[in-house]
Short mmCIF file of C-alpha atoms in Angstrom, two decimals:
data_model
loop_
_atom_site.label_atom_id
_atom_site.label_comp_id
_atom_site.label_asym_id
_atom_site.label_seq_id
_atom_site.Cartn_x
_atom_site.Cartn_y
_atom_site.Cartn_z
CA UNK A 10 -20.81 2.58 8.62
CA UNK A 11 -17.76 3.80 10.58
CA UNK A 12 -14.90 5.69 9.04
CA UNK A 13 -11.44 4.14 8.96
CA UNK A 14 -8.43 6.42 9.43
CA UNK A 15 -5.66 5.59 6.97
CA UNK A 16 -2.29 6.47 8.53
CA UNK A 17 -0.88 8.36 5.57
CA UNK A 18 -0.43 11.93 4.35
CA UNK A 19 -0.16 10.70 0.75
CA UNK A 20 -3.14 11.77 -1.42
CA UNK A 21 -2.16 9.19 -4.09
CA UNK A 22 -2.65 6.38 -1.58
CA UNK A 23 -6.08 7.76 -0.76
CA UNK A 24 -7.00 7.56 -4.44
CA UNK A 25 -5.77 3.98 -4.58
CA UNK A 26 -7.50 2.63 -1.48
CA UNK A 27 -10.66 4.71 -0.96
CA UNK A 28 -12.83 3.08 -3.68
CA UNK A 29 -11.95 -0.42 -2.42
CA UNK A 30 -12.93 0.42 1.16
CA UNK A 31 -16.10 2.12 -0.09
CA UNK A 32 -17.07 -1.14 -1.80
CA UNK A 33 -17.46 -2.59 1.72
CA UNK A 34 -19.31 0.46 3.03
CA UNK A 35 -16.38 2.05 4.88
CA UNK A 36 -15.38 5.68 4.43
CA UNK A 37 -11.59 6.08 4.34
CA UNK A 38 -10.10 9.20 5.90
CA UNK A 39 -6.41 10.15 5.79
CA UNK A 40 -4.00 12.44 7.61
CA UNK A 41 -3.76 14.67 4.54
CA UNK A 42 -4.03 18.28 5.70
CA UNK A 43 -3.36 17.37 9.33
CA UNK A 44 -0.20 18.42 11.13
CA UNK A 45 0.29 15.08 12.89
CA UNK A 46 3.59 13.51 11.86
CA UNK A 47 4.02 9.78 11.60
CA UNK A 48 6.94 8.07 13.28
CA UNK A 49 9.98 7.30 11.09
CA UNK A 50 9.68 3.99 9.24
CA UNK A 51 12.42 2.17 11.13
CA UNK A 52 10.94 -1.31 11.04
CA UNK A 53 12.91 -4.20 9.61
CA UNK A 54 9.90 -5.33 7.57
CA UNK A 55 6.95 -3.78 5.78
CA UNK A 56 4.64 -5.42 8.31
CA UNK A 57 6.44 -3.77 11.25
CA UNK A 58 6.12 -0.36 9.60
CA UNK A 59 2.45 -0.84 8.71
CA UNK A 60 1.67 -1.99 12.25
CA UNK A 61 3.48 1.00 13.77
CA UNK A 62 1.56 3.45 11.57
CA UNK A 63 -1.86 1.96 12.27
CA UNK A 64 -1.26 1.74 16.02
CA UNK A 65 0.15 5.27 16.24
CA UNK A 66 -3.08 6.89 15.02
CA UNK A 67 -5.44 4.51 16.86
CA UNK A 68 -7.43 6.37 19.53
CA UNK A 69 -10.95 6.76 20.96
CA UNK A 70 -11.53 9.42 18.31
CA UNK A 71 -10.30 7.07 15.60
CA UNK A 72 -11.17 3.52 16.74
CA UNK A 73 -10.71 2.03 13.27
CA UNK A 74 -7.28 2.59 11.70
CA UNK A 75 -5.35 1.23 8.73
CA UNK A 76 -1.63 1.25 7.93
CA UNK A 77 0.35 0.03 4.96
CA UNK A 78 3.93 -0.20 3.81
CA UNK A 79 5.44 -1.51 0.62
CA UNK A 80 8.64 -2.04 -1.29
CA UNK A 81 10.25 -3.50 -4.40
CA UNK A 82 12.44 -6.59 -4.59
CA UNK A 83 14.49 -7.40 -7.72
CA UNK A 84 15.78 -10.96 -7.79
CA UNK A 85 18.89 -10.32 -9.89
CA UNK A 86 19.91 -7.59 -7.40
CA UNK A 87 19.47 -9.79 -4.31
CA UNK A 88 16.27 -8.06 -3.25
CA UNK A 89 17.26 -4.44 -3.87
CA UNK A 90 15.99 -1.78 -3.50
CA UNK A 91 13.84 -3.26 -0.71
CA UNK A 92 11.76 -1.23 1.73
CA UNK A 93 13.36 2.10 0.84
CA UNK A 94 12.38 1.80 -2.79
CA UNK A 95 12.44 5.47 -3.69
CA UNK A 96 15.69 6.11 -1.84
CA UNK A 97 17.10 2.79 -3.03
CA UNK A 98 18.37 1.85 0.42
CA UNK A 99 19.97 5.27 0.89
CA UNK A 100 21.51 5.66 -2.56
CA UNK A 101 19.10 8.51 -3.35
CA UNK A 102 17.15 11.12 -1.41
CA UNK A 103 13.34 11.17 -1.36
CA UNK A 104 13.48 13.96 -3.93
CA UNK A 105 15.18 11.90 -6.66
CA UNK A 106 13.43 12.43 -9.98
CA UNK A 107 11.78 9.54 -11.80
CA UNK A 108 14.12 9.46 -14.78
CA UNK A 109 17.27 9.36 -12.61
CA UNK A 110 15.82 6.46 -10.62
CA UNK A 111 14.87 4.59 -13.79
CA UNK A 112 18.28 5.16 -15.40
CA UNK A 113 19.95 3.75 -12.30
CA UNK A 114 17.69 0.69 -12.33
CA UNK A 115 18.44 -0.06 -15.98
CA UNK A 116 22.17 0.44 -15.46
CA UNK A 117 22.13 -2.05 -12.56
CA UNK A 118 20.33 -4.60 -14.72
CA UNK A 119 22.48 -4.09 -17.81
CA UNK A 120 23.45 -7.46 -19.23
CA UNK A 121 20.89 -9.42 -17.18
CA UNK A 122 18.98 -11.70 -19.61
CA UNK A 123 15.24 -11.30 -20.02
CA UNK A 124 14.35 -14.53 -18.22
CA UNK A 125 16.23 -13.42 -15.09
CA UNK A 126 14.74 -9.94 -14.79
CA UNK A 127 12.06 -11.03 -12.31
CA UNK A 128 10.87 -8.81 -9.48
CA UNK A 129 7.92 -8.29 -7.18
CA UNK A 130 6.21 -5.57 -5.24
CA UNK A 131 5.53 -6.50 -1.63
CA UNK A 132 2.97 -4.89 0.65
CA UNK A 133 1.82 -5.24 4.24
CA UNK A 134 -1.56 -4.07 5.48
CA UNK A 135 -2.71 -3.71 9.08
CA UNK A 136 -6.23 -2.93 10.28
CA UNK A 137 -6.78 -2.08 13.94
CA UNK A 138 -10.32 -2.55 15.29
CA UNK A 139 -11.96 -0.59 18.15
CA UNK A 140 -11.01 -3.29 20.68
CA UNK A 141 -7.35 -3.00 19.68
CA UNK A 142 -7.33 -6.28 17.80
CA UNK A 143 -5.05 -6.21 14.75
CA UNK A 144 -5.62 -7.90 11.42
CA UNK A 145 -2.70 -8.24 9.02
CA UNK A 146 -2.11 -9.22 5.42
CA UNK A 147 1.06 -9.49 3.35
CA UNK A 148 0.96 -9.55 -0.44
CA UNK A 149 3.36 -10.05 -3.33
CA UNK A 150 2.79 -8.90 -6.91
CA UNK A 151 5.35 -10.57 -9.22
CA UNK A 152 6.31 -9.17 -12.62
CA UNK A 153 9.20 -8.99 -15.10
CA UNK A 154 11.31 -5.95 -15.95
CA UNK A 155 11.85 -5.02 -19.58
CA UNK A 156 15.28 -4.15 -20.95
CA UNK A 157 13.99 -0.85 -22.34
CA UNK A 158 11.06 1.45 -21.47
CA UNK A 159 7.72 0.17 -22.74
CA UNK A 160 5.65 3.27 -22.00
CA UNK A 161 6.01 6.75 -20.48
CA UNK A 162 6.66 6.89 -16.74
CA UNK A 163 3.59 7.13 -14.55
CA UNK A 164 4.61 10.14 -12.39
CA UNK A 165 5.89 8.97 -9.04
CA UNK A 166 6.35 5.37 -10.23
CA UNK A 167 9.37 5.06 -12.54
CA UNK A 168 9.18 1.25 -12.47
CA UNK A 169 5.87 1.59 -14.35
CA UNK A 170 7.83 2.38 -17.50
CA UNK A 171 9.55 -1.02 -17.60
CA UNK A 172 7.05 -3.26 -15.83
CA UNK A 173 5.94 -6.01 -18.21
CA UNK A 174 2.20 -6.46 -17.95
CA UNK A 175 -0.80 -4.16 -17.58
CA UNK A 176 -0.03 -0.43 -17.33
CA UNK A 177 0.61 0.66 -13.74
CA UNK A 178 -2.23 3.17 -13.86
CA UNK A 179 -4.79 4.21 -11.27
CA UNK A 180 -7.62 1.98 -12.51
CA UNK A 181 -5.50 -1.17 -12.57
CA UNK A 182 -4.02 -0.50 -9.15
CA UNK A 183 -7.46 0.11 -7.67
CA UNK A 184 -8.68 -3.16 -9.18
CA UNK A 185 -5.72 -5.06 -7.70
CA UNK A 186 -6.32 -3.57 -4.25
CA UNK A 187 -10.03 -4.39 -4.34
CA UNK A 188 -9.25 -7.98 -5.34
CA UNK A 189 -6.79 -8.37 -2.47
CA UNK A 190 -9.25 -6.91 0.05
CA UNK A 191 -11.90 -9.33 -1.18
CA UNK A 192 -9.47 -12.23 -0.85
CA UNK A 193 -8.43 -11.08 2.63
CA UNK A 194 -12.08 -11.05 3.68
CA UNK A 195 -11.66 -9.07 6.89
CA UNK A 196 -13.61 -6.01 5.71
CA UNK A 197 -16.54 -8.18 4.70
CA UNK A 198 -16.52 -9.79 8.15
CA UNK A 199 -16.35 -6.44 9.92
CA UNK A 200 -19.03 -5.01 7.67
CA UNK A 201 -21.36 -7.85 8.66
CA UNK A 202 -20.61 -7.30 12.35
CA UNK A 203 -21.30 -3.56 12.14
CA UNK A 204 -24.57 -4.10 10.28
CA UNK A 205 -25.65 -6.75 12.81
CA UNK A 206 -25.04 -4.34 15.70
CA UNK A 207 -26.82 -1.40 14.10
CA UNK A 208 -30.34 -2.19 15.39
CA UNK A 209 -29.05 -2.46 18.97
CA UNK A 210 -27.25 0.85 18.67
CA UNK A 211 -30.31 2.53 17.17
CA UNK A 212 -32.44 1.28 20.05
CA UNK A 213 -30.00 2.79 22.54
CA UNK A 214 -30.26 6.14 20.75
CA UNK A 215 -34.07 6.03 20.77
CA UNK A 216 -34.31 5.38 24.52
#
């Protein structure tokens, strides 16, 4: 099965996505350890950013590529922080520590009743095939935000401390991603196409 290049330098994302892609027979490579820099995420939507990433790394050497982008939308805050979740639309730098980010979130939601503390993660995925065809998917994961921390912060994800529902740990995230890929169905379709073409390719090699 072919390898798919994931347009990210983030090793955490590799941990999240690699098992789900492996379930369909695809090896997932990343840019981790490579010097190639991705373009700034200047898109107006997560889908625009994901598409730009996947297309940027698409090449004859990497004919299968994948890009993603995500953000957080809090209803009581009119959709903040949005795409720039960590930076909170420019309020923080990328280096803001988890506790500072969480304290700011809770201060912004102070006085908001429990039933109005709804939010959702949003994600956009783009897969580019060897012929340049693009396949896209957009997802929302709704949840409620607690008034006080429910559990210790999962490093790198301060919202995990106040997210009502299953812990935002690696196993649960991997399960969610696998479920969404199964629902999307595109990897299963591509897997079937690759397997179908394997005998023809093997014959060409044997000639």
